Short mmCIF file of C-alpha atoms in Angstrom, two decimals:
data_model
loop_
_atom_site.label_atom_id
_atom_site.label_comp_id
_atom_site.label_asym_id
_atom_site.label_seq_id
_atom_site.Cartn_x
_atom_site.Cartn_y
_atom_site.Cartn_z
CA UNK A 1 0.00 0.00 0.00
CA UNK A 2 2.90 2.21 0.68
CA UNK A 3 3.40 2.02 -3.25
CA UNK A 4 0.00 3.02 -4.06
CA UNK A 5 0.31 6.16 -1.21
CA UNK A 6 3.44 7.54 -3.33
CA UNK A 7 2.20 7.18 -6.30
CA UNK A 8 -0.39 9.08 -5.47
CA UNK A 9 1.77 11.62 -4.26
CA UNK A 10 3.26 12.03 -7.63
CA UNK A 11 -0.27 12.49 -9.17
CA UNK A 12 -1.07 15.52 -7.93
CA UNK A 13 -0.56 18.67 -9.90
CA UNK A 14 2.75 19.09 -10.28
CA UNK A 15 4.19 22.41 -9.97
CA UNK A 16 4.58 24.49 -12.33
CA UNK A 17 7.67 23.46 -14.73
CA UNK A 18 10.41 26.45 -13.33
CA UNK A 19 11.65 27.78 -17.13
CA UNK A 20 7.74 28.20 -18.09
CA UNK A 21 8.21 25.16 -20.41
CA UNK A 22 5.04 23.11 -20.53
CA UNK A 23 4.98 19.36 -18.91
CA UNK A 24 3.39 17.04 -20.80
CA UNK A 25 2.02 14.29 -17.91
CA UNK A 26 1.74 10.72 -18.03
CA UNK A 27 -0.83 9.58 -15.88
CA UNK A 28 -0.34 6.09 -14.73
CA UNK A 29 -3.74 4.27 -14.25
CA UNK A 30 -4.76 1.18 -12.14
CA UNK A 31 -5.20 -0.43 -15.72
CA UNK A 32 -1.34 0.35 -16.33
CA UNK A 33 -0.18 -0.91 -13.30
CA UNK A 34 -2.33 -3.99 -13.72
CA UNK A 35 -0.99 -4.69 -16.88
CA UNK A 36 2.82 -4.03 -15.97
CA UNK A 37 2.44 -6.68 -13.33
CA UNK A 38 1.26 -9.14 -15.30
CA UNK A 39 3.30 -8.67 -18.35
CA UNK A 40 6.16 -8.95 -15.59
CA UNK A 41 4.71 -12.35 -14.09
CA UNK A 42 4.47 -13.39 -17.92
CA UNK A 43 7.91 -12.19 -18.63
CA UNK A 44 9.15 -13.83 -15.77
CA UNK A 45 7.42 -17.64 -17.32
CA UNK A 46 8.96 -17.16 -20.95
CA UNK A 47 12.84 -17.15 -18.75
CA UNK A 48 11.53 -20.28 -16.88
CA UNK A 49 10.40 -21.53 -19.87
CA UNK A 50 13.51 -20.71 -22.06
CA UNK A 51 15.60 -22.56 -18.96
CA UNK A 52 13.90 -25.81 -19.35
CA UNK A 53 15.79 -27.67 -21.46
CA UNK A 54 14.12 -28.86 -24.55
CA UNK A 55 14.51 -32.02 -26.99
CA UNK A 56 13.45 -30.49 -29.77
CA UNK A 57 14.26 -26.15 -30.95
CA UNK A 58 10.44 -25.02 -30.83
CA UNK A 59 9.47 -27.16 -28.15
CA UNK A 60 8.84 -25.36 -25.24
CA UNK A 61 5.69 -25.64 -22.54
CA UNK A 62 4.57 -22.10 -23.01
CA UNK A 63 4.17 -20.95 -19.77
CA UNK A 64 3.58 -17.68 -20.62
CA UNK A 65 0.54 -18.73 -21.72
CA UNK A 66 -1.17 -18.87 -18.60
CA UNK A 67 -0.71 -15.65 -17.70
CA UNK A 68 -2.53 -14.71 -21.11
CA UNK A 69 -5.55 -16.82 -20.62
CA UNK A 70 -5.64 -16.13 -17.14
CA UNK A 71 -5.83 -12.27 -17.94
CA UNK A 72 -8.10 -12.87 -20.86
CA UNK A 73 -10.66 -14.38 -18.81
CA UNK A 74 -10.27 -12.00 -15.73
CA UNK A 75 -9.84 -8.71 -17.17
CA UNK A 76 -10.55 -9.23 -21.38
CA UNK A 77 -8.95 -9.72 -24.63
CA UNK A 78 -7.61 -5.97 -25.25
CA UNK A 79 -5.53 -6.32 -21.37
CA UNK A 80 -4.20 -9.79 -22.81
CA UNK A 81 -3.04 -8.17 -26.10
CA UNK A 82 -0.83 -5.75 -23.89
CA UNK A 83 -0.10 -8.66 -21.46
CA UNK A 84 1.30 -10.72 -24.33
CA UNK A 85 2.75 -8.44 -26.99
CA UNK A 86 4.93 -6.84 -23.37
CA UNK A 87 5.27 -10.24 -22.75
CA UNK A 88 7.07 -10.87 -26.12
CA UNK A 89 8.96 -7.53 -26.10
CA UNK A 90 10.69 -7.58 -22.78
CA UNK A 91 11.03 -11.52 -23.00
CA UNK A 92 12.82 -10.95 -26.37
CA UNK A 93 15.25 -8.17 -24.78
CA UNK A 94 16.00 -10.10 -21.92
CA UNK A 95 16.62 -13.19 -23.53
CA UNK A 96 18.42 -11.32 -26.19
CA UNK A 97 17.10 -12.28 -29.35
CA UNK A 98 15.08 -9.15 -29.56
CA UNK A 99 14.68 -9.08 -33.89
CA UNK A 100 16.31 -11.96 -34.55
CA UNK A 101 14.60 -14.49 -36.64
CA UNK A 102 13.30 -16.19 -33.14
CA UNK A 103 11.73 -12.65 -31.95
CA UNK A 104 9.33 -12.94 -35.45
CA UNK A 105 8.15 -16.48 -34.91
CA UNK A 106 7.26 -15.20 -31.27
CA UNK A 107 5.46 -12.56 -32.86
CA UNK A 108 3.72 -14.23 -35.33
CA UNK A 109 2.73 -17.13 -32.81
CA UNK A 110 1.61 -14.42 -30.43
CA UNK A 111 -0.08 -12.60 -32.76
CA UNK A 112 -1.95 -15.47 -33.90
CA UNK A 113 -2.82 -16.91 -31.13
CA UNK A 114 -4.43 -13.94 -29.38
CA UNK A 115 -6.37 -13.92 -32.68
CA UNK A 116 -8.26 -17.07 -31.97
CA UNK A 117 -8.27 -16.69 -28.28
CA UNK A 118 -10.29 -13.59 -29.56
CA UNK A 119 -12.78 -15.36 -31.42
CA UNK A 120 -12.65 -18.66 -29.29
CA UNK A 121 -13.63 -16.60 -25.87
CA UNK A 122 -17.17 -16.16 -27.29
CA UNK A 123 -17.72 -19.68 -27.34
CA UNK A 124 -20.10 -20.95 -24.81
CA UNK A 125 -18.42 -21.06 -21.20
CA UNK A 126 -20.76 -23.61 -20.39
CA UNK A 127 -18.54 -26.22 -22.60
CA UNK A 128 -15.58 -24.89 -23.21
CA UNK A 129 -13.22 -23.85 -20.78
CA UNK A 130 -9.46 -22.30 -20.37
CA UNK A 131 -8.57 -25.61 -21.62
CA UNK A 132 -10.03 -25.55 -24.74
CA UNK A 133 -9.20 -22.03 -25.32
CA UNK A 134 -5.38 -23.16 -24.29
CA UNK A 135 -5.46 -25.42 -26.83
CA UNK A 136 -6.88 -23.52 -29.53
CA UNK A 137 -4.00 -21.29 -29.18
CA UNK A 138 -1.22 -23.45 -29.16
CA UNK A 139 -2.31 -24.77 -32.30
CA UNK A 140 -2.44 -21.68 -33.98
CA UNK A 141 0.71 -20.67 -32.07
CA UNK A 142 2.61 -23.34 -33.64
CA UNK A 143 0.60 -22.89 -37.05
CA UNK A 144 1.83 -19.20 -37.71
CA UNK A 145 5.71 -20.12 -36.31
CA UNK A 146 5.24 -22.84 -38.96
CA UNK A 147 3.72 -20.92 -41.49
CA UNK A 148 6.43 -18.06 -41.29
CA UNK A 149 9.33 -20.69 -41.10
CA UNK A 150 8.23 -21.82 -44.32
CA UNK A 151 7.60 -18.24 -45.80
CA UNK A 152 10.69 -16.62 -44.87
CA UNK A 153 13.43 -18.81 -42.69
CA UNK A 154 13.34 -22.05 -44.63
CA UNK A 155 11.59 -21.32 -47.68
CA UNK A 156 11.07 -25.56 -48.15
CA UNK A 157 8.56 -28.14 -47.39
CA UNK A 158 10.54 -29.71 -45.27
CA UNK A 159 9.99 -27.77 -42.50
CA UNK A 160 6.59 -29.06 -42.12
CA UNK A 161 8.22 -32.66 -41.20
CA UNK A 162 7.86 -32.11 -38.07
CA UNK A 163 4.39 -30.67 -37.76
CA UNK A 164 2.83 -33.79 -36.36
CA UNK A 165 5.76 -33.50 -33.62
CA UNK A 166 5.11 -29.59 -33.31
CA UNK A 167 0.57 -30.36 -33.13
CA UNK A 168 1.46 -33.24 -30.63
CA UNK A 169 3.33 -30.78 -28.42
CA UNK A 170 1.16 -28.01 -28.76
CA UNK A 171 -1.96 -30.22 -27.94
CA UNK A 172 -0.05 -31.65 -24.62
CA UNK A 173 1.47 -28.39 -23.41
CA UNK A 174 -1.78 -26.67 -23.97
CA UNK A 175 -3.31 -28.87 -22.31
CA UNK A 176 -1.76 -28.69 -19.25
CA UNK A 177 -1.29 -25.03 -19.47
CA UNK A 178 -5.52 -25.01 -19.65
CA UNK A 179 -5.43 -26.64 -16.41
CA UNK A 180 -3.11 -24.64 -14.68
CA UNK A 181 -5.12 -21.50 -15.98
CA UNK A 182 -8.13 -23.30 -14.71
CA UNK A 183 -7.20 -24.32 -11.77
CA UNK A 184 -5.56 -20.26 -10.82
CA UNK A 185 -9.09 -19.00 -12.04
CA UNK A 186 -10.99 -21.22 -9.90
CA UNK A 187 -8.77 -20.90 -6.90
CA UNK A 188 -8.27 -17.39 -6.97
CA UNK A 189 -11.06 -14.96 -6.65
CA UNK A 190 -11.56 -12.19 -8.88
CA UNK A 191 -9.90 -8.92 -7.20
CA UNK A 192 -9.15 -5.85 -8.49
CA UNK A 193 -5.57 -5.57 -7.21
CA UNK A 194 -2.98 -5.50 -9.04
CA UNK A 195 -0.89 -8.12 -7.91
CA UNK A 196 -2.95 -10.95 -8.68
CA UNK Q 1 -8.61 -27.59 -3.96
CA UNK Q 2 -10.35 -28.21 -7.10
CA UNK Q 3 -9.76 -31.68 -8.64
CA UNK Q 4 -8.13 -31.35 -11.82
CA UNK Q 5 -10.74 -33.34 -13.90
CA UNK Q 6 -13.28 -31.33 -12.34
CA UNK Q 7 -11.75 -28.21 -14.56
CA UNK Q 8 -12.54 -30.33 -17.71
CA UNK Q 9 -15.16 -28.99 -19.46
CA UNK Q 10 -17.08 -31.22 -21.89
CA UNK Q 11 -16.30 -29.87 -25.04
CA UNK Q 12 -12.57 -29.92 -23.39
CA UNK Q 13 -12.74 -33.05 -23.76
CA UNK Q 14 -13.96 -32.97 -26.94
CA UNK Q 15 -11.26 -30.36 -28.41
CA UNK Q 16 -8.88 -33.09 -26.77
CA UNK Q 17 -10.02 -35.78 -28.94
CA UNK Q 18 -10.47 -33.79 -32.24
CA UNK Q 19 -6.60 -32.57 -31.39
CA UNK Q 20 -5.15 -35.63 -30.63
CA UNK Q 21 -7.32 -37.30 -33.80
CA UNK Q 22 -5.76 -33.90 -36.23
CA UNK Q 23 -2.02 -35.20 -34.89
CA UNK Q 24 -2.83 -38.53 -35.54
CA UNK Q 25 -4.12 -38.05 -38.61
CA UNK Q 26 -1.07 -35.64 -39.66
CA UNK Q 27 1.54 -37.98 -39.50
CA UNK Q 28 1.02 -39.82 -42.40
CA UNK Q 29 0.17 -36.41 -44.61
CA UNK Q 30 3.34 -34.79 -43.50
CA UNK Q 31 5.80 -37.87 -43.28
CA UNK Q 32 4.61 -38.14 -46.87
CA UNK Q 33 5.95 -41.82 -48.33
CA UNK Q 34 4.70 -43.10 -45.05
CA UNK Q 35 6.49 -46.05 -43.68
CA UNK Q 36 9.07 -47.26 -46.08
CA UNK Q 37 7.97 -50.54 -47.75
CA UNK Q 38 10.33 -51.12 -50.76
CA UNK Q 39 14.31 -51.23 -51.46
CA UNK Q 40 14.80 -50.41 -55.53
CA UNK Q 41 18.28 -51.43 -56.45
CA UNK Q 42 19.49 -50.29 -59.59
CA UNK Q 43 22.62 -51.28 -61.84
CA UNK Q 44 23.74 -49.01 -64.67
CA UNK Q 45 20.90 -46.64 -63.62
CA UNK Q 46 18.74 -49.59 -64.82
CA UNK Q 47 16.69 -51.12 -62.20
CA UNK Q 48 17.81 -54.24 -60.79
CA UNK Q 49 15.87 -55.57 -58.52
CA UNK Q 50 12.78 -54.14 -56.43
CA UNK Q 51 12.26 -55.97 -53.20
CA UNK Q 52 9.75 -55.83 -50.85
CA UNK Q 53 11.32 -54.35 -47.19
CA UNK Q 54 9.93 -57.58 -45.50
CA UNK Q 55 12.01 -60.73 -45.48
CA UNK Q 56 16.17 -60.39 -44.27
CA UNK Q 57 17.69 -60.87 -47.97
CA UNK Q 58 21.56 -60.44 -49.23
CA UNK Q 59 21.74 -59.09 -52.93
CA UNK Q 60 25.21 -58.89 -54.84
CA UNK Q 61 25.24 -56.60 -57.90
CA UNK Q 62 28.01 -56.46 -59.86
CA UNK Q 63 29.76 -53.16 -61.86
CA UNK Q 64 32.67 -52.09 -63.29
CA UNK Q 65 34.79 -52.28 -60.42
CA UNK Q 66 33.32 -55.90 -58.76
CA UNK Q 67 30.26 -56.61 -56.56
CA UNK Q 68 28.57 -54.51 -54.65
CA UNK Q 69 27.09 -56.02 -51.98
CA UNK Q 70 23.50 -54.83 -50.47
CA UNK Q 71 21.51 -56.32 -47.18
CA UNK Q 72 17.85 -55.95 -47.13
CA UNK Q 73 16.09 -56.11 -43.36
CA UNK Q 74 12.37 -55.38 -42.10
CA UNK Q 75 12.17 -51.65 -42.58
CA UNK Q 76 15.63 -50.93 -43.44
CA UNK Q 77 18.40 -52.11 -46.17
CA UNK Q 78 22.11 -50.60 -47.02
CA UNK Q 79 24.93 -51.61 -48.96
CA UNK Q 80 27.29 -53.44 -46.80
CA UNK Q 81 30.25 -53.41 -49.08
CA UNK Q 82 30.97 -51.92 -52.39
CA UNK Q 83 34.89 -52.02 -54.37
CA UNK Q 84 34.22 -47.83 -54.42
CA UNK Q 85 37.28 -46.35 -53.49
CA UNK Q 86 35.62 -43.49 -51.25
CA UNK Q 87 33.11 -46.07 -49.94
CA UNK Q 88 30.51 -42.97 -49.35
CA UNK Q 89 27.23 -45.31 -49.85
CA UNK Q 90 28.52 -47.65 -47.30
CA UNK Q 91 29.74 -45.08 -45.14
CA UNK Q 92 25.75 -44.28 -45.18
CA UNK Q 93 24.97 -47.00 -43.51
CA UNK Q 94 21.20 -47.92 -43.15
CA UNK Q 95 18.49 -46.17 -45.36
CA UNK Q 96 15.10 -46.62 -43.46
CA UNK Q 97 12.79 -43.43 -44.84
CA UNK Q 98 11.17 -43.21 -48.01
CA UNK Q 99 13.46 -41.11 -50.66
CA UNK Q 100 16.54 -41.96 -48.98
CA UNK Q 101 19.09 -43.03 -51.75
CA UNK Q 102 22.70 -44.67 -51.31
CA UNK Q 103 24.52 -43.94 -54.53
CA UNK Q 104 27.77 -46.02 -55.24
CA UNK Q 105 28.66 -44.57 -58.28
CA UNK Q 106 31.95 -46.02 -59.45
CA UNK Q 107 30.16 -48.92 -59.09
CA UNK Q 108 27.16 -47.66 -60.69
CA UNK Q 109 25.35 -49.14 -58.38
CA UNK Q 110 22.76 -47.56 -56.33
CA UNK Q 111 20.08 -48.21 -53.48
CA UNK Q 112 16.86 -46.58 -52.75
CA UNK Q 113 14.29 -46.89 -50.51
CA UNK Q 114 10.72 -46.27 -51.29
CA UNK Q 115 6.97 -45.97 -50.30
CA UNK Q 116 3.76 -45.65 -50.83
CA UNK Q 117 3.74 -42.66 -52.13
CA UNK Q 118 6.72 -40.35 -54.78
CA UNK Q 119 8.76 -38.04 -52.72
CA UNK Q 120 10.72 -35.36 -54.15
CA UNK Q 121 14.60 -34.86 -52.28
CA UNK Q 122 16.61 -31.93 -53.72
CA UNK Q 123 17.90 -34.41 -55.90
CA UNK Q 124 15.24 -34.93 -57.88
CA UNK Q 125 15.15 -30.98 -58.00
#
């Protein structure tokens, strides 16, 4: 709370700029602070994620993920846009392959899967849940990294070889990534705070 | 605590099975050729003998330079020794996936593995 009391501090109207110069403020909202936190607890899962080693270059559990469909079911799609594209930013810098071939397949696998989480989040709730929606996306995850690999890193067929071994990943890690989300939304209850 | 399977929703479930049935059913449209079922061998860039990748069989084909010898097994065949001076087609050792090819070519002798279906290798490009 502290945090929140000198934040607030700073809030206030500031005095007036000394040379007469006009101060263009940024106003930092709840929503801001929400989604820095997140974006931080996602960024945080993508450096877990890139330390567990993996058999296969492209096979990774996603983590991340969680974060995303947690946020997209607690606070909607446009927070987990922010959440995720951060996500990939600051993951990308920190990891150091920030616009290297690897930062573009992130993208596009991002990018794409917020897309269907977007249209899959209006099916009914009733029968589908974060696991299906989990799902959905790692499919289309792994479909746009695919899809790009072929258009522009390895312009050959042969890089869809291993798209049974890509689906079968994507289809167990999203799995289990559902559940976790699940099991977080159902555990947790809904607050407002920003350190969820 | 929630039990896990209690976070399943039915058409979870359901997703579950149409995923695991779209991986299934992509292995056989991506590892295009399938399982490899047939050895060709070919002498002089004629073929020489096609053989089914069944039985355990020992063919000798001979070139220009001698014999090259090839083993057929289950799911698998190679050439096991060849008079090529480099020996690069032995030095391949077993050819088990559709396409694969073990040219001895001093020999003119080669060994190729195919199934159900053509596939294309930069080779054929």
């Amino acid at each position: 709370m502290t945090r929140s009391a000198i934040e607030h501090g700073t809030e206030g109207p500031l005095p007036p700029a000394r040379d007469g110069r006009r101060v263009t403020q940024l106003t930092v909202t709840e929503e801001d602070r929400r989604v820095a936190w997140l974006a931080t607890a996602a960024v945080g899962l993508s450096l877990v994620d890139a330390a567990i080693p993996s058999p296969l270059p492209g096979v990774k559990p996603g983590l991340a993920n969680i974060v995303t469909l947690v946020v997209l079911a607690r606070y909607g799609w446009a927070t987990a846009v922010w959440v995720s594209g951060l996500r990939v930013l600051a993951g990308s810098l920190l990891l150091g392959y920030f616009l290297a071939p690897g930062f573009f397949l992130s993208l596009t696998g991002t990018t794409l899967s917020l897309l269907t989480l977007g249209l899959a989040r209006h099916l009914p709730s009733r029968w589908f849940g974060p696991v299906s929606l989990s799902i959905l996306a790692a499919f289309a995850h792994i479909g746009g990294q695919l899809l790009l690999a072929r258009a522009w890193l390895i312009p050959h067929d042969g890089v869809f070889l291993l798209t049974p071994v890509f689906a079968g990943a994507a289809l167990v890690f999203g799995t289990i990534n559902g559940l976790i989300a699940a099991k977080l939304l159902a555990e947790t209850p809904p607050s407002d705070s920003a350190d969820v | 605590m929630t039990p896990w399977l209690a976070l399943i929703r039915p058409g979870d479930w359901l997703l579950m099975l149409v995923g695991a049935a779209l991986v299934g059913a992509s292995i056989p449209v991506f590892w295009q050729g399938g399982l490899a079922d047939r050895a060709i061998i070919r002498q002089e860039g004629k073929v020489f003998a096609e053989v089914d990748l069944k039985a355990r069989k020992q063919f000798a084909v001979s070139g220009p330079l001698g014999t090259t010898l090839i083993a057929v097994e289950p799911g698998r065949a190679r050439v096991v020794s060849d008079p090529s001076p480099r020996q690069y087609c032995v030095k391949q050792g077993w050819l088990m996936r559709p396409g694969e090819i073990a040219i001895c070519a001093p020999n003119r002798v080669s060994v190729q593995i195919a199934g159900r279906t053509k596939v294309y290798d930069s080779i054929s490009y």
